[in-house]
Coordinates of C-alpha atoms and ligand atoms in Angstrom, one line a residue:
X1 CA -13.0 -1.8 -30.6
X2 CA -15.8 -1.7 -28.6
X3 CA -18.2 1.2 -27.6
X4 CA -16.8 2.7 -24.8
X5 CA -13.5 2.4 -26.5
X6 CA -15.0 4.6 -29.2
X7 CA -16.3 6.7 -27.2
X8 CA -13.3 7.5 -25.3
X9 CA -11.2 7.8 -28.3
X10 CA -13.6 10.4 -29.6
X11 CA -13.6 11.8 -25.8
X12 CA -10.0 12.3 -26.4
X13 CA -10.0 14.1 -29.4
X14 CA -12.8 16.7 -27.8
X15 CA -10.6 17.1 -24.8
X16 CA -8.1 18.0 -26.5
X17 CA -9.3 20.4 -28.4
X18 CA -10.9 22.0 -25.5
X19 CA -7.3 21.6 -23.9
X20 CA -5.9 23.4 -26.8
X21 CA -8.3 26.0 -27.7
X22 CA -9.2 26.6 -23.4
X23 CA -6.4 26.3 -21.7
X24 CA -4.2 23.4 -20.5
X25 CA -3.0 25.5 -17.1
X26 CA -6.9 24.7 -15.7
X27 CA -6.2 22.9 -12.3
X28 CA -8.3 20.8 -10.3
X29 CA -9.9 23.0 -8.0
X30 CA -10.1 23.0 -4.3
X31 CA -13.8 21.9 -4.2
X32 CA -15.2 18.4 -3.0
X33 CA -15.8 16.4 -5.7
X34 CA -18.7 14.0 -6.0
X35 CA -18.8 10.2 -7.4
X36 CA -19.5 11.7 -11.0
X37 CA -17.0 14.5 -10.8
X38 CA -14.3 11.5 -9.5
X39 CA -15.0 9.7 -12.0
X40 CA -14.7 12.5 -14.8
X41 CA -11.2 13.4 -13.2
X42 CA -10.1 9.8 -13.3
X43 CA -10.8 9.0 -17.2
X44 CA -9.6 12.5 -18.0
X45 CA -6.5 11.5 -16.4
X46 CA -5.9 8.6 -19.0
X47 CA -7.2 10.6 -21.7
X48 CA -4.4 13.3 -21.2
X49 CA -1.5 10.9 -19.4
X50 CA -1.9 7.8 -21.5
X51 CA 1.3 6.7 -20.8
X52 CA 1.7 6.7 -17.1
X53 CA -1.7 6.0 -16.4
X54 CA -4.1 3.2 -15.6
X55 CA -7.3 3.3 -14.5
X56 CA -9.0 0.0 -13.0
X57 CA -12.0 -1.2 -10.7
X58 CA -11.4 -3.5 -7.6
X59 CA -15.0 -4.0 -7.3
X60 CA -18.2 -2.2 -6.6
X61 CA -19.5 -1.1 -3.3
X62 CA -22.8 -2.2 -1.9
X63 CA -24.4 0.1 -4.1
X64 CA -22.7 -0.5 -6.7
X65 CA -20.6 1.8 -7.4
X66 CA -16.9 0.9 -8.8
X67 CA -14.0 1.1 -6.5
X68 CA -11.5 3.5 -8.9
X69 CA -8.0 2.6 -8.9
X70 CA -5.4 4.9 -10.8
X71 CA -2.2 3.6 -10.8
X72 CA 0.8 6.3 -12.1
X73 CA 4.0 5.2 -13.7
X74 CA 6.3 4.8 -16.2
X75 CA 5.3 1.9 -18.1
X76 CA 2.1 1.1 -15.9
X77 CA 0.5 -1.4 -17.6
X78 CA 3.6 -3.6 -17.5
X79 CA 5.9 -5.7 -15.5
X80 CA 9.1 -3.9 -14.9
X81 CA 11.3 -6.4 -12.8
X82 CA 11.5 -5.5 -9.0
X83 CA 9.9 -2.4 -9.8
X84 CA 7.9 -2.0 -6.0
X85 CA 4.4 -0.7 -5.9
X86 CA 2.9 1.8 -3.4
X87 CA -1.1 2.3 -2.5
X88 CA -2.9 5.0 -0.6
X89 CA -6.3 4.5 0.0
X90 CA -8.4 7.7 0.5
X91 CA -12.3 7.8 2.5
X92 CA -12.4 5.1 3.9
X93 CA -14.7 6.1 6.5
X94 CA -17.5 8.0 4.2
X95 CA -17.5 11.1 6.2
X96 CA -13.8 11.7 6.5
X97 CA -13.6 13.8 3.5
X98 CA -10.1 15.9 3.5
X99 CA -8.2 12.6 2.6
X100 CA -10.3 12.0 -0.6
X101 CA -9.6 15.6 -1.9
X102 CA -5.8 15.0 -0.7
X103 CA -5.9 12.2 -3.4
X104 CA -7.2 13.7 -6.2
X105 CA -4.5 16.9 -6.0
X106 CA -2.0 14.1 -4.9
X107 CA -2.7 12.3 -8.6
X108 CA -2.5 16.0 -10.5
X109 CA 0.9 16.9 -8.7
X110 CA 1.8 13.5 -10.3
X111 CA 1.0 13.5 -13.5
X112 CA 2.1 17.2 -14.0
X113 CA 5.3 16.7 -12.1
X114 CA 6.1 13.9 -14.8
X115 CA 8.6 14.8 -17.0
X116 CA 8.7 18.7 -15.5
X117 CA 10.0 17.6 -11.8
X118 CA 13.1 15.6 -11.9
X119 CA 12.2 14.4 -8.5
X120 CA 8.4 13.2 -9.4
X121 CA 9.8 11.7 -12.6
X122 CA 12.7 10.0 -11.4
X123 CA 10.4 8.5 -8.6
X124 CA 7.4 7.4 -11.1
X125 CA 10.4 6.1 -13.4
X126 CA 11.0 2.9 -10.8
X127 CA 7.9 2.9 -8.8
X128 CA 3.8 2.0 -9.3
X129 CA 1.8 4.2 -7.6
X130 CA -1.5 3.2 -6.8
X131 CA -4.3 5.9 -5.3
X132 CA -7.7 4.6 -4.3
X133 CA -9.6 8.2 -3.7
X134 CA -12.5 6.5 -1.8
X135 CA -13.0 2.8 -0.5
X136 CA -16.5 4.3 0.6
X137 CA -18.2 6.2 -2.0
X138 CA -21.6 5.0 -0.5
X139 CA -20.6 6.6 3.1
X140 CA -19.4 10.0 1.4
X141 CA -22.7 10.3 -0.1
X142 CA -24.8 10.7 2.7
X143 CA -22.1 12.8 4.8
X144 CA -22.6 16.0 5.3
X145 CA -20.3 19.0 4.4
X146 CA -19.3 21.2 7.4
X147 CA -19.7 17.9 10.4
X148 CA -16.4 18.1 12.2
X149 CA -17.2 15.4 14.4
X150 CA -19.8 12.3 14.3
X151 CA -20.9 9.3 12.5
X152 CA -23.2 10.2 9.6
X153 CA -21.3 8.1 6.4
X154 CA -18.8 7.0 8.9
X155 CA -19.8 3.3 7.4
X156 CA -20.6 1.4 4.4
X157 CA -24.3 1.3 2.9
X158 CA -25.1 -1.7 5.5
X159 CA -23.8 -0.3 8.5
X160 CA -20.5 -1.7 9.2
X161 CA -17.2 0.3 10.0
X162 CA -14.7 -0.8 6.9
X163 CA -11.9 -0.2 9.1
X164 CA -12.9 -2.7 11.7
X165 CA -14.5 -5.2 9.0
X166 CA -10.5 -7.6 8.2
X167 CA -9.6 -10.4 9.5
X168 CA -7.8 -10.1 12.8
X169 CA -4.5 -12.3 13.1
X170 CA -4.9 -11.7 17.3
X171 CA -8.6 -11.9 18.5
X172 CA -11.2 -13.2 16.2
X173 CA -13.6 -10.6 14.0
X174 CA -17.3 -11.5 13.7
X175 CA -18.5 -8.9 11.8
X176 CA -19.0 -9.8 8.1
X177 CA -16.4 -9.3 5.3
X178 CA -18.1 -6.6 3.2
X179 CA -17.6 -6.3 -0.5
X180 CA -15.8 -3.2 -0.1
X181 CA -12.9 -5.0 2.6
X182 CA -13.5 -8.3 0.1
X183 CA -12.4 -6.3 -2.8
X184 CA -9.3 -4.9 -0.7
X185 CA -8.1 -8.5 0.3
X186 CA -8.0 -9.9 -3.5
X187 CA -6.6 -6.6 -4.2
X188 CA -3.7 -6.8 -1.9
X189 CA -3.6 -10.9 -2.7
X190 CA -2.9 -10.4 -6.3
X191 CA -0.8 -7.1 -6.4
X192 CA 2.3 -7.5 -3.9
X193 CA 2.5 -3.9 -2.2
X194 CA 5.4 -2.9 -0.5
X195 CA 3.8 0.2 1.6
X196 CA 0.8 1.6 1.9
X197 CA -0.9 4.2 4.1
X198 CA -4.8 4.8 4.9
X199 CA -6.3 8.3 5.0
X200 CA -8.7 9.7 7.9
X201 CA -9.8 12.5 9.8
X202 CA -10.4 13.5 13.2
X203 CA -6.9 13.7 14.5
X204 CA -3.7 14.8 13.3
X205 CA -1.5 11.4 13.4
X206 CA 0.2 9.1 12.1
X207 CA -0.2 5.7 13.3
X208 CA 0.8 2.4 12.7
X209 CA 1.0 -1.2 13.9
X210 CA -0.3 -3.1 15.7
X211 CA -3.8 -1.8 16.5
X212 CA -4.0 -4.9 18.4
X213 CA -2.9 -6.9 21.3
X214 CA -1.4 -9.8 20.4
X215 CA -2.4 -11.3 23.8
X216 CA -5.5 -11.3 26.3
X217 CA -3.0 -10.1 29.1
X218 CA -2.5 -6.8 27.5
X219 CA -4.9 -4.0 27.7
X220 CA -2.9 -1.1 27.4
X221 CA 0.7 0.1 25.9
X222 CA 1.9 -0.2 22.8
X223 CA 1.2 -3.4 20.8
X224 CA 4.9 -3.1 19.4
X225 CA 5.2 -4.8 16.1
X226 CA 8.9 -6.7 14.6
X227 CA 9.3 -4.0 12.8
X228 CA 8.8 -1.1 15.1
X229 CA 12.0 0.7 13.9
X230 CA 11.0 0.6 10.4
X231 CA 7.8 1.9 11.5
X232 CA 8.4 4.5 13.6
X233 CA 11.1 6.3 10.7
X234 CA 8.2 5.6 8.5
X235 CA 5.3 7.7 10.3
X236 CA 8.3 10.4 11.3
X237 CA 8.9 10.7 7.1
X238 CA 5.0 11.5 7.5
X239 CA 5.2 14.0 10.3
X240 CA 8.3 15.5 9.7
X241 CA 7.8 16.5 6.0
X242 CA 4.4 17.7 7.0
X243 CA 4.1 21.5 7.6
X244 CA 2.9 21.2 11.2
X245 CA 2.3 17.7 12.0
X246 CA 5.3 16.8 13.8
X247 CA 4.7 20.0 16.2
X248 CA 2.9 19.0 19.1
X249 CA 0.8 22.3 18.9
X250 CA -1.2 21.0 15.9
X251 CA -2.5 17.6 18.0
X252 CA -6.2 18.1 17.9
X253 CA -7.6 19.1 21.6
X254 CA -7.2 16.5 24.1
X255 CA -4.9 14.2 22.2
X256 CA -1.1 14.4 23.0
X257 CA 1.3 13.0 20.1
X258 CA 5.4 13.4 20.4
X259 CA 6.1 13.8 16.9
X260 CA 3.0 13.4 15.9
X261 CA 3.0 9.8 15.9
X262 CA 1.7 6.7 17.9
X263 CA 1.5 3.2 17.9
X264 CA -2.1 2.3 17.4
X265 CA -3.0 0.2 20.1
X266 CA -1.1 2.8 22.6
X267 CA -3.9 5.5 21.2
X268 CA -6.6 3.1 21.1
X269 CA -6.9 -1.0 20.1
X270 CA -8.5 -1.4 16.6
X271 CA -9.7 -4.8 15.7
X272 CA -9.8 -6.0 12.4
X273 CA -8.2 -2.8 10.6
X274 CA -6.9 -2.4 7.4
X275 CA -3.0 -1.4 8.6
X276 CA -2.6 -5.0 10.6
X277 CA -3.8 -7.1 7.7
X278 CA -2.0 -5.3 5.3
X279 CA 1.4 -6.2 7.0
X280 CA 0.3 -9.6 8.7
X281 CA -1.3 -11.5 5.8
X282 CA 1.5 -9.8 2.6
X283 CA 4.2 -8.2 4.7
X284 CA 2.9 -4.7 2.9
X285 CA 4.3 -2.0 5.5
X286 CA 1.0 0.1 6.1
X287 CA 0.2 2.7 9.0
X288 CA -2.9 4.9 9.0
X289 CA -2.6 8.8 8.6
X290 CA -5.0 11.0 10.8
X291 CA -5.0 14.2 8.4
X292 CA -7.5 16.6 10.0
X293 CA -9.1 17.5 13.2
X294 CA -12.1 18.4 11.5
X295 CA -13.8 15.4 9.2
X296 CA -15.3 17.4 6.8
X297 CA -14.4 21.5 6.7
X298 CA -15.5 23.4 4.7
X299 CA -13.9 23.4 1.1
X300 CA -12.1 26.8 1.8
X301 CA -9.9 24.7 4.1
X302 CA -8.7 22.7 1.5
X303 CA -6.1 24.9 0.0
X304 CA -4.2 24.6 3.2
X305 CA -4.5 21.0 3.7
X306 CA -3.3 20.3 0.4
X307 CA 0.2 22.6 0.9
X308 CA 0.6 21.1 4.3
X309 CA 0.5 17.7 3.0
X310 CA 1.6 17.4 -0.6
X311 CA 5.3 17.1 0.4
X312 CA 4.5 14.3 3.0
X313 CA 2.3 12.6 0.7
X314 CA 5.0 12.3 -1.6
X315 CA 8.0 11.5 0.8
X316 CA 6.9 8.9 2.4
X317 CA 6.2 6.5 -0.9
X318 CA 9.6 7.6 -1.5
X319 CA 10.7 4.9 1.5
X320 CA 9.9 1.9 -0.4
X321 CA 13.4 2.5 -1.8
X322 CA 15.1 1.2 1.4
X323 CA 16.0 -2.3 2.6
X324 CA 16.4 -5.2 0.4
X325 CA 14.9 -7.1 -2.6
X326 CA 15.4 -9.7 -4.7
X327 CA 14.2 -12.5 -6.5
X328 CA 13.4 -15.9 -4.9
X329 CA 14.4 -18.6 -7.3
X330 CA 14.8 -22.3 -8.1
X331 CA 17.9 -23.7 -9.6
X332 CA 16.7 -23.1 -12.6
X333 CA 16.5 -19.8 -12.5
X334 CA 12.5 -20.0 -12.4
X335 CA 10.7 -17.3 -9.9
X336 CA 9.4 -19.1 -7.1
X337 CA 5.9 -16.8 -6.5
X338 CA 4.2 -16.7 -3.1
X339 CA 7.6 -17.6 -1.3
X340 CA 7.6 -16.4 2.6
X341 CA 10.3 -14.5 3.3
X342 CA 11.1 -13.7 6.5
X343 CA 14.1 -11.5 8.2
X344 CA 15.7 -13.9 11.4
X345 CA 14.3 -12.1 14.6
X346 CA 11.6 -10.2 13.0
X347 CA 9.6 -13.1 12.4
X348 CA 6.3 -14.3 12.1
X349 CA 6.2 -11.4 9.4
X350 CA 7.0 -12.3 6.3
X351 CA 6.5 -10.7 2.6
X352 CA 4.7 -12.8 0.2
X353 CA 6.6 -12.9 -3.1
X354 CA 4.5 -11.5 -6.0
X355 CA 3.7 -14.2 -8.9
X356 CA 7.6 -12.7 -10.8
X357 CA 8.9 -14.5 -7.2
X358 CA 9.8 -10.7 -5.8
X359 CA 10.5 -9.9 -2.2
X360 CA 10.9 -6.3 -1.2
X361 CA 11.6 -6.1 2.9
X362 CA 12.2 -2.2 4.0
X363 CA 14.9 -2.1 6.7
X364 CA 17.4 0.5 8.2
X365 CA 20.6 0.5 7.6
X366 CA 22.6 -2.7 9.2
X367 CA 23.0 -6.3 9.1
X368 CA 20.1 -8.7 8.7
X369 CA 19.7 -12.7 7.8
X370 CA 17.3 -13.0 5.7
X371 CA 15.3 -16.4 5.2
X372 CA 13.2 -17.5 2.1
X373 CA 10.2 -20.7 2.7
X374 CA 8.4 -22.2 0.1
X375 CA 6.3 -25.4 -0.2
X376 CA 8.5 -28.0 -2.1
X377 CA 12.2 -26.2 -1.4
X378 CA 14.2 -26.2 1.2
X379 CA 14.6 -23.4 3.8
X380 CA 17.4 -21.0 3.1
X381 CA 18.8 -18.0 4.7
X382 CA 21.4 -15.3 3.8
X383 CA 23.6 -12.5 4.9
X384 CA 22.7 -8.8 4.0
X385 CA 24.2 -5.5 4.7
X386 CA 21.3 -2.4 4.8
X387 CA 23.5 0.9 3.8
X388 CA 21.3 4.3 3.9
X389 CA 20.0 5.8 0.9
X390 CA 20.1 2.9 -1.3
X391 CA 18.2 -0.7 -1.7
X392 CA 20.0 -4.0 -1.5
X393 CA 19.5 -6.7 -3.8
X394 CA 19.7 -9.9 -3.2
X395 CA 18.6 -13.0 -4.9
X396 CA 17.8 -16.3 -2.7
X397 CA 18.0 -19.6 -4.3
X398 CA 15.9 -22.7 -2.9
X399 CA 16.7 -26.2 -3.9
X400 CA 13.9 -28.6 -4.3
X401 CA 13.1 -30.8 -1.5
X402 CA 13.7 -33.9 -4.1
X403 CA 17.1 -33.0 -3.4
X404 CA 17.2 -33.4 -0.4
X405 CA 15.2 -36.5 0.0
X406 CA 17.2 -38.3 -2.5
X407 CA 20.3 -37.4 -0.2
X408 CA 18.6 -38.7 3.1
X409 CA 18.0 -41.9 0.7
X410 CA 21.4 -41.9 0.4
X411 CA 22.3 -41.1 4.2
X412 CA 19.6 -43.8 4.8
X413 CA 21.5 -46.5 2.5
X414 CA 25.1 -45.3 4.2
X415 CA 25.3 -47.3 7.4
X416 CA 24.4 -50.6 5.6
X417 CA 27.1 -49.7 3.0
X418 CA 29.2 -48.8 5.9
X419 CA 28.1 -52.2 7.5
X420 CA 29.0 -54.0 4.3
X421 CA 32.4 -52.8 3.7
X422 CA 33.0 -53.6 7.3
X423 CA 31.9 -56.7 6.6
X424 CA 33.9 -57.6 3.9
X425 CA 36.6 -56.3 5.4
X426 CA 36.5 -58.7 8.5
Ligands
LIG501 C1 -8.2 17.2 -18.0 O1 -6.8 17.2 -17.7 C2 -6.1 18.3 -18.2 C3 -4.6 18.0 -18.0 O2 -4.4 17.8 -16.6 C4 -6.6 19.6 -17.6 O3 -5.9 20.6 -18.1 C5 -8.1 19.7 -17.8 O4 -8.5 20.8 -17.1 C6 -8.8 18.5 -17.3 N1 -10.2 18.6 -17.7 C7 -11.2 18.2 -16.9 C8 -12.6 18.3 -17.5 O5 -11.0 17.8 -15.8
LIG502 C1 -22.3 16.0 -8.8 O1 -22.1 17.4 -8.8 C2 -22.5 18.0 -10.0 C3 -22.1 19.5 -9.9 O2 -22.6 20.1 -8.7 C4 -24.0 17.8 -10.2 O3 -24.4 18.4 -11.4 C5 -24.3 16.3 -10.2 O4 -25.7 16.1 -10.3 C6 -23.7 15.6 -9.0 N1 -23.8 14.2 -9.2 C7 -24.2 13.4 -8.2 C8 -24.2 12.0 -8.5 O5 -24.5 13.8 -7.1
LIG503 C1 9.8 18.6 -7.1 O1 9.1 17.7 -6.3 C2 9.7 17.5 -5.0 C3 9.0 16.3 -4.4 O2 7.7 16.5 -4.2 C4 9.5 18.7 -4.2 O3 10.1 18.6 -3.0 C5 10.2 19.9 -5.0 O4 9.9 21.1 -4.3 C6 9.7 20.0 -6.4 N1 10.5 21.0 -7.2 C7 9.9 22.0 -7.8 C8 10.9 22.9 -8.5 O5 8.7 22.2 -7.8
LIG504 C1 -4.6 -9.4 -10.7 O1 -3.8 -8.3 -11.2 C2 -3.7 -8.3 -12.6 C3 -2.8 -7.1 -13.0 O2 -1.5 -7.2 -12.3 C4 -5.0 -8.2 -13.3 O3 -4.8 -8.3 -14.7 C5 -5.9 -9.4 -12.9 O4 -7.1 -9.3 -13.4 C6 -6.0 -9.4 -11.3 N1 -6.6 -10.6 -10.9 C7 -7.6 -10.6 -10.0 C8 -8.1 -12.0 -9.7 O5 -7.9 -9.6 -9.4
LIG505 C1 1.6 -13.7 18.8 O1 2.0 -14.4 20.0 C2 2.2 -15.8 19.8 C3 2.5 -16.5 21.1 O2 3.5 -15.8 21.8 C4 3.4 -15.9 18.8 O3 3.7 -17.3 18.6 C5 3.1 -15.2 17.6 O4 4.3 -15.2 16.7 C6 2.7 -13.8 17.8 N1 2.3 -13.2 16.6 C7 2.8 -12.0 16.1 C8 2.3 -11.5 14.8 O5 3.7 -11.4 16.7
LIG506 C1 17.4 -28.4 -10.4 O1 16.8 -29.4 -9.6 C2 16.0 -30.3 -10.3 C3 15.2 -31.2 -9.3 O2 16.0 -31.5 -8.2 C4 16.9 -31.1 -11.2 O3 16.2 -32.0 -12.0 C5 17.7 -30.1 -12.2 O4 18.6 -30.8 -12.9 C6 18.4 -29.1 -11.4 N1 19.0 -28.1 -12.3 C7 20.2 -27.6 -12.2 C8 20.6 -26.5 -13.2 O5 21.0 -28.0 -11.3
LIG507 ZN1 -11.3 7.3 10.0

């Protein structure tokens, strides 16, 4: 056991004594919460949820300060098969505030809906949900409370915009991977989310892909992604189980959203965001939620932000129960990890399979071919039926190429056997 270990085990027993001897109905209240306050929240978290709970670092801004995830499930800390996992990421422009308080009640409603909200529990019995609070603890620092509008912490301690700082699969980004993005890409490498959203202000929207034209020729329209269905019904679940987002009335003045949705690049093109990466280089389905018109109200705002959005915040992670998954395996039986697998018409996006060789693909209901790659196996496809409500699963099986290269020995040899028996035959 090492020090901190101690000292959290002896943290625990204060807490809980405090817990006992207080009060355990103390909520988290609606106030902003600085870096050190965040942090308290986080371990207490552990301290009191030990069992659904994990608290880990990404990385550390360019100040140095850690990039907190807590992740909230049954079982947490370990592999439950074709279990799919689910990330928001809160702040990620510094001065954007509201979304960063939105995740820290979002985590409480969590935990305490665990084993008192069938619902919650049911959900955080077969999913891993993973909440970032801030990606730019730096930017919140030096934003200031009451700004609506403008640029003060918009970016990260060295100037540059996080959400414009990813490799961008259409036109080329120049501006230097910061540790903060860095941190997000291994992140999203090692851990194979299924669907994701990021949290802003400044609008009331929810956007997703593409941000970008795919092409010189376009400058304006939507950049419509292969899986524009899937990600329209996905920013709708946002909208539509929002209080007021869906209502046109709510758009902040001058923008105009039918449902409160849009395709990014329709709004406005985005280059090197966090939403196209996410679903270009993994296949994770993310779009980008626009939460408040104001960046940073005051903290008597919060209340209502928090009942407009908790049911939202919730039913829309529910969605990564829809589609198909699977395993992608040899003929052995053995996972096959960082297979592509792609859906017949909606390619080039393909999900990644984690390192258990696990595909998740989120489709409406109907009919789809799906088709599994991998370095060393031969290309495979297979029929699947999509019903509503419910996920399909489906395994794919990829023979080595060895057998397939020892049959075109075989077809290779054929004609000369051919030629042979002909031979002795005439
Ligand atoms: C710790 O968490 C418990 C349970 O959610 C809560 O009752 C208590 O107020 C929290 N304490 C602090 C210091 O956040
Ligand atoms: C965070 O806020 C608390 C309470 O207002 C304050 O005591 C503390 O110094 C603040 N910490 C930082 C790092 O600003
Ligand atoms: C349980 O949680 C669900 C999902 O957030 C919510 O819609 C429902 O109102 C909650 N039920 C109660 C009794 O709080
Ligand atoms: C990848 O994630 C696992 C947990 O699933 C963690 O233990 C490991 O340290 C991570 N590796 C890297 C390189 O981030
Ligand atoms: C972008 O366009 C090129 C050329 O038409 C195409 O080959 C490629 O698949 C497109 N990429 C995406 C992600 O749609
Ligand atoms: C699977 O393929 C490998 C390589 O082609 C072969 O050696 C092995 O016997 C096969 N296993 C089964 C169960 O067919
Ligand atoms: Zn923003």
């Amino acid at each position: 056991m090492n020090t901190i270990q101690y000292i959290l085990r002896w943290d625990r027993v204060i807490m809980l004594l405090v817990g006992y001897t207080v009060s355990r109905v103390a909520s988290l209240d609606f106030t902003y919460h600085n870096q050190t306050q965040l942090e308290r929240f986080l371990r207490n978290a552990t301290l009191y949820y030990p069992d659904i709970t994990d608290l880990y670092s990404i990385g550390q801004s360019v100040r140095g300060v850690d990039l907190w995830v807590l992740a909230i499930g049954r079982d947490i800390k370990s592999h439950v098969p074709l279990r799919p996992h689910v990330k928001y990421i809160g702040n990620i422009h510094g001065n954007e505030a509201v979304s960063r308080e939105m995740m820290m009640h979002f985590i409480e409603y969590l935990l305490t809906g665990y084993g008192s909200n069938e619902t919650v529990t049911d959900f955080l019995k077969k999913t891993g949900v993973h909440v970032m609070v801030t990606m730019n603890p730096d930017g919140y620092g030096i934003s200031i409370m009451g700004t609506c509008t403008g640029y003060v912490g918009r970016e990260n301690a060295n100037g540059y915009d996080l959400n414009r700082n990813f490799p961008d699969f259409f036109k080329a980004n120049t501006s230097p991977v910061q540790v903060e993005t860095k941190a997000i890409m291994n992140w999203i490498q090692n851990r194979s989310f299924v669907l994701s959203a990021n949290l802003h202000g400044g609008a009331m929207v929810a956007n997703y892909p593409f941000d970008s034209y795919n092409s010189t020729s376009q400058t304006s329209g939507a950049s419509i992604s292969p899986d524009d269905d899937v990600f329209q019904h996905l920013a709708l679940t946002y909208t539509r189980s929002h209080a007021t987002m869906s209502l046109s009335p709510e758009t902040c003045p001058g923008d105009h959203f039918v449902n409160g949705i849009t395709n990014g690049a329709q709004w406005y093109t985005v280059n090197g965001g966090m939403q196209d990466y996410n679903y270009l280089s993994v296949g994770c389905m993310e779009i980008t939620i626009e939460m408040a018109c104001c960046k940073f109200p005051q903290p008597s705002q919060l209340p209502q932000f928090w009942s407009k959005n908790k049911d939202a915040l919730f039913n829309f992670l529910t969605k990564v129960h829809i589609g198909a998954k699977g395993l992608v395996i040899d003929n052995d039986s053995n996972p096959i990890p960082n297979a592509r697998v792609y859906v017949v018409g909606r390619e080039p996006v393909h999900f990644k399979t984690s390192k258990y060789g696990e595909y998740w693909k989120l489709l409406l209901p109907g009919k789809y071919t799906l088709k599994a790659e991998a370095d060393g196996y031969l290309t495979t496809t297979v029929s699947i039926v999509v019903h509503d409500g419910v996920v399909t699963r489906k395994d794919i099986m990829l023979m080595n190429t060895d057998v397939k290269s020892e049959g075109s020995k075989h077809a290779v040899y054929l004609p000369f056997i051919l030629l042979s028996m002909t031979m002795i035959l005439l």
